[in-house]
């Protein structure tokens, strides 16, 4: 026997899924990513950010920067993706897409990323207000 979703939940679920689809489509329509140099950052920079920052162990936050100005990762619970622009030592993330699972006991601070600053092998992540929300270490 198949159970149907109660009508009271159907509307909000459809609205949430539609919103996620719109965000994904809009992310695909964004302007072209900045060109990258051999260092893995935007042209003219000297900070190598391409690679993995954080710990890819279960329930741990991490980001993986690609040389095409895309970034993917996990906040310890939910997968996320975005594009980034590097200017000097500051990384600015475009609006990110994310899954929306609930994970008990996981601090999903990374989902609030907006900018980050790199100092050596430490990336300090900030939210939209500019508050430091956490740090990630270069791991690969």
PDB file of C-alpha atoms in Angstrom:
ATOM      1  CA  UNK A   1       0.000   0.000   0.000  1.00  0.00           C
ATOM      2  CA  UNK A   2       1.350   3.420  -0.944  1.00  0.00           C
ATOM      3  CA  UNK A   3       1.084   6.207   1.612  1.00  0.00           C
ATOM      4  CA  UNK A   4       0.294   9.621   0.249  1.00  0.00           C
ATOM      5  CA  UNK A   5       1.649  12.852   1.663  1.00  0.00           C
ATOM      6  CA  UNK A   6      -0.988  14.754   3.683  1.00  0.00           C
ATOM      7  CA  UNK A   7      -2.323  17.746   1.755  1.00  0.00           C
ATOM      8  CA  UNK A   8      -1.175  20.063   4.567  1.00  0.00           C
ATOM      9  CA  UNK A   9       2.475  19.167   3.802  1.00  0.00           C
ATOM     10  CA  UNK A  10       2.244  18.915   0.011  1.00  0.00           C
ATOM     11  CA  UNK A  11       2.215  22.695  -0.670  1.00  0.00           C
ATOM     12  CA  UNK A  12       5.243  23.590   1.504  1.00  0.00           C
ATOM     13  CA  UNK A  13       7.268  20.649   0.168  1.00  0.00           C
ATOM     14  CA  UNK A  14       6.526  21.590  -3.444  1.00  0.00           C
ATOM     15  CA  UNK A  15       7.364  25.241  -2.683  1.00  0.00           C
ATOM     16  CA  UNK A  16      10.695  24.277  -1.092  1.00  0.00           C
ATOM     17  CA  UNK A  17      11.654  22.014  -3.993  1.00  0.00           C
ATOM     18  CA  UNK A  18      10.628  24.677  -6.506  1.00  0.00           C
ATOM     19  CA  UNK A  19      12.750  27.253  -4.696  1.00  0.00           C
ATOM     20  CA  UNK A  20      15.773  24.957  -4.756  1.00  0.00           C
ATOM     21  CA  UNK A  21      15.274  24.366  -8.482  1.00  0.00           C
ATOM     22  CA  UNK A  22      15.094  28.127  -9.154  1.00  0.00           C
ATOM     23  CA  UNK A  23      18.294  28.781  -7.160  1.00  0.00           C
ATOM     24  CA  UNK A  24      20.074  26.008  -9.079  1.00  0.00           C
ATOM     25  CA  UNK A  25      18.904  27.387 -12.424  1.00  0.00           C
ATOM     26  CA  UNK A  26      19.908  30.942 -11.518  1.00  0.00           C
ATOM     27  CA  UNK A  27      23.351  29.767 -10.424  1.00  0.00           C
ATOM     28  CA  UNK A  28      23.797  28.279 -13.887  1.00  0.00           C
ATOM     29  CA  UNK A  29      22.861  31.600 -15.476  1.00  0.00           C
ATOM     30  CA  UNK A  30      25.399  33.664 -13.559  1.00  0.00           C
ATOM     31  CA  UNK A  31      28.099  35.588 -15.363  1.00  0.00           C
ATOM     32  CA  UNK A  32      31.244  33.840 -16.503  1.00  0.00           C
ATOM     33  CA  UNK A  33      33.714  32.927 -13.795  1.00  0.00           C
ATOM     34  CA  UNK A  34      36.924  34.943 -13.609  1.00  0.00           C
ATOM     35  CA  UNK A  35      39.944  33.506 -15.360  1.00  0.00           C
ATOM     36  CA  UNK A  36      42.376  31.611 -13.208  1.00  0.00           C
ATOM     37  CA  UNK A  37      46.129  31.547 -13.119  1.00  0.00           C
ATOM     38  CA  UNK A  38      48.552  28.695 -12.563  1.00  0.00           C
ATOM     39  CA  UNK A  39      48.371  29.298  -8.812  1.00  0.00           C
ATOM     40  CA  UNK A  40      44.731  28.216  -8.777  1.00  0.00           C
ATOM     41  CA  UNK A  41      43.384  31.620  -7.876  1.00  0.00           C
ATOM     42  CA  UNK A  42      42.050  34.432 -10.022  1.00  0.00           C
ATOM     43  CA  UNK A  43      44.603  35.845 -12.463  1.00  0.00           C
ATOM     44  CA  UNK A  44      47.211  38.065 -10.903  1.00  0.00           C
ATOM     45  CA  UNK A  45      47.044  36.531  -7.422  1.00  0.00           C
ATOM     46  CA  UNK A  46      49.688  34.619  -5.544  1.00  0.00           C
ATOM     47  CA  UNK A  47      47.534  32.722  -3.033  1.00  0.00           C
ATOM     48  CA  UNK A  48      47.108  29.052  -3.940  1.00  0.00           C
ATOM     49  CA  UNK A  49      43.594  28.066  -2.860  1.00  0.00           C
ATOM     50  CA  UNK A  50      42.858  25.184  -5.247  1.00  0.00           C
ATOM     51  CA  UNK A  51      42.496  21.958  -3.297  1.00  0.00           C
ATOM     52  CA  UNK A  52      40.794  20.790  -0.138  1.00  0.00           C
ATOM     53  CA  UNK A  53      40.356  22.912   2.971  1.00  0.00           C
ATOM     54  CA  UNK A  54      39.060  21.181   6.089  1.00  0.00           C
ATOM     55  CA  UNK A  55      38.540  17.539   6.982  1.00  0.00           C
ATOM     56  CA  UNK A  56      36.554  15.237   4.677  1.00  0.00           C
ATOM     57  CA  UNK A  57      35.763  12.875   7.566  1.00  0.00           C
ATOM     58  CA  UNK A  58      32.059  12.264   8.282  1.00  0.00           C
ATOM     59  CA  UNK A  59      30.290  15.162  10.028  1.00  0.00           C
ATOM     60  CA  UNK A  60      33.218  17.550   9.444  1.00  0.00           C
ATOM     61  CA  UNK A  61      33.159  20.747   7.336  1.00  0.00           C
ATOM     62  CA  UNK A  62      35.293  21.082   4.223  1.00  0.00           C
ATOM     63  CA  UNK A  63      35.540  22.962   0.930  1.00  0.00           C
ATOM     64  CA  UNK A  64      37.124  21.818  -2.339  1.00  0.00           C
ATOM     65  CA  UNK A  65      38.266  24.651  -4.620  1.00  0.00           C
ATOM     66  CA  UNK A  66      38.682  23.921  -8.332  1.00  0.00           C
ATOM     67  CA  UNK A  67      40.747  26.006 -10.745  1.00  0.00           C
ATOM     68  CA  UNK A  68      37.600  26.909 -12.733  1.00  0.00           C
ATOM     69  CA  UNK A  69      36.380  29.120  -9.829  1.00  0.00           C
ATOM     70  CA  UNK A  70      33.907  26.549  -8.533  1.00  0.00           C
ATOM     71  CA  UNK A  71      33.813  25.298  -4.980  1.00  0.00           C
ATOM     72  CA  UNK A  72      31.990  22.334  -3.457  1.00  0.00           C
ATOM     73  CA  UNK A  73      31.970  20.872  -0.014  1.00  0.00           C
ATOM     74  CA  UNK A  74      29.991  19.875   3.025  1.00  0.00           C
ATOM     75  CA  UNK A  75      29.076  21.695   6.229  1.00  0.00           C
ATOM     76  CA  UNK A  76      29.216  18.451   8.206  1.00  0.00           C
ATOM     77  CA  UNK A  77      25.652  17.588   7.241  1.00  0.00           C
ATOM     78  CA  UNK A  78      24.670  19.135   3.910  1.00  0.00           C
ATOM     79  CA  UNK A  79      26.496  19.260   0.577  1.00  0.00           C
ATOM     80  CA  UNK A  80      27.022  22.732  -0.839  1.00  0.00           C
ATOM     81  CA  UNK A  81      28.270  24.315  -4.032  1.00  0.00           C
ATOM     82  CA  UNK A  82      29.129  27.791  -5.242  1.00  0.00           C
ATOM     83  CA  UNK A  83      31.485  29.818  -7.356  1.00  0.00           C
ATOM     84  CA  UNK A  84      34.159  32.094  -5.962  1.00  0.00           C
ATOM     85  CA  UNK A  85      36.212  35.113  -6.861  1.00  0.00           C
ATOM     86  CA  UNK A  86      39.637  35.742  -5.367  1.00  0.00           C
ATOM     87  CA  UNK A  87      40.852  39.295  -4.868  1.00  0.00           C
ATOM     88  CA  UNK A  88      44.112  39.612  -2.964  1.00  0.00           C
ATOM     89  CA  UNK A  89      43.778  37.313   0.032  1.00  0.00           C
ATOM     90  CA  UNK A  90      39.953  37.533   0.151  1.00  0.00           C
ATOM     91  CA  UNK A  91      37.608  34.971  -1.364  1.00  0.00           C
ATOM     92  CA  UNK A  92      34.058  36.075  -2.143  1.00  0.00           C
ATOM     93  CA  UNK A  93      31.480  33.340  -2.668  1.00  0.00           C
ATOM     94  CA  UNK A  94      28.426  33.686  -4.866  1.00  0.00           C
ATOM     95  CA  UNK A  95      25.135  32.583  -3.398  1.00  0.00           C
ATOM     96  CA  UNK A  96      25.603  28.884  -2.652  1.00  0.00           C
ATOM     97  CA  UNK A  97      23.273  25.961  -3.245  1.00  0.00           C
ATOM     98  CA  UNK A  98      22.863  23.359  -0.548  1.00  0.00           C
ATOM     99  CA  UNK A  99      20.949  20.266   0.401  1.00  0.00           C
ATOM    100  CA  UNK A 100      18.650  20.770   3.370  1.00  0.00           C
ATOM    101  CA  UNK A 101      18.960  17.731   5.634  1.00  0.00           C
ATOM    102  CA  UNK A 102      18.607  17.993   9.391  1.00  0.00           C
ATOM    103  CA  UNK A 103      21.529  16.486  11.305  1.00  0.00           C
ATOM    104  CA  UNK A 104      21.329  16.315  15.068  1.00  0.00           C
ATOM    105  CA  UNK A 105      24.511  17.351  16.853  1.00  0.00           C
ATOM    106  CA  UNK A 106      26.243  18.877  13.823  1.00  0.00           C
ATOM    107  CA  UNK A 107      27.288  22.530  13.863  1.00  0.00           C
ATOM    108  CA  UNK A 108      26.633  23.514  10.239  1.00  0.00           C
ATOM    109  CA  UNK A 109      28.369  26.909  10.496  1.00  0.00           C
ATOM    110  CA  UNK A 110      29.936  26.560   7.052  1.00  0.00           C
ATOM    111  CA  UNK A 111      26.522  26.874   5.376  1.00  0.00           C
ATOM    112  CA  UNK A 112      26.556  30.591   6.302  1.00  0.00           C
ATOM    113  CA  UNK A 113      29.757  31.340   4.320  1.00  0.00           C
ATOM    114  CA  UNK A 114      29.970  34.607   2.438  1.00  0.00           C
ATOM    115  CA  UNK A 115      33.683  35.493   2.321  1.00  0.00           C
ATOM    116  CA  UNK A 116      36.944  34.000   3.502  1.00  0.00           C
ATOM    117  CA  UNK A 117      40.473  35.250   4.078  1.00  0.00           C
ATOM    118  CA  UNK A 118      43.525  33.058   3.578  1.00  0.00           C
ATOM    119  CA  UNK A 119      46.617  33.388   5.748  1.00  0.00           C
ATOM    120  CA  UNK A 120      49.114  30.650   4.919  1.00  0.00           C
ATOM    121  CA  UNK A 121      47.397  27.292   5.410  1.00  0.00           C
ATOM    122  CA  UNK A 122      44.441  28.735   7.358  1.00  0.00           C
ATOM    123  CA  UNK A 123      41.208  29.957   5.809  1.00  0.00           C
ATOM    124  CA  UNK A 124      39.046  32.141   8.049  1.00  0.00           C
ATOM    125  CA  UNK A 125      35.409  31.963   6.946  1.00  0.00           C
ATOM    126  CA  UNK A 126      33.024  34.886   7.499  1.00  0.00           C
ATOM    127  CA  UNK A 127      29.274  35.308   7.205  1.00  0.00           C
ATOM    128  CA  UNK A 128      27.405  38.122   5.386  1.00  0.00           C
ATOM    129  CA  UNK A 129      27.901  40.466   8.365  1.00  0.00           C
ATOM    130  CA  UNK A 130      31.662  39.920   8.229  1.00  0.00           C
ATOM    131  CA  UNK A 131      31.716  37.936  11.490  1.00  0.00           C
ATOM    132  CA  UNK A 132      34.204  35.067  11.710  1.00  0.00           C
ATOM    133  CA  UNK A 133      32.217  31.830  11.809  1.00  0.00           C
ATOM    134  CA  UNK A 134      35.052  29.289  11.639  1.00  0.00           C
ATOM    135  CA  UNK A 135      38.383  28.258  10.152  1.00  0.00           C
ATOM    136  CA  UNK A 136      39.510  25.531   7.774  1.00  0.00           C
ATOM    137  CA  UNK A 137      43.061  24.236   7.361  1.00  0.00           C
ATOM    138  CA  UNK A 138      44.573  23.387   3.969  1.00  0.00           C
ATOM    139  CA  UNK A 139      44.595  19.602   3.684  1.00  0.00           C
ATOM    140  CA  UNK A 140      45.351  18.786   0.045  1.00  0.00           C
TER     141      UNK A 140
END
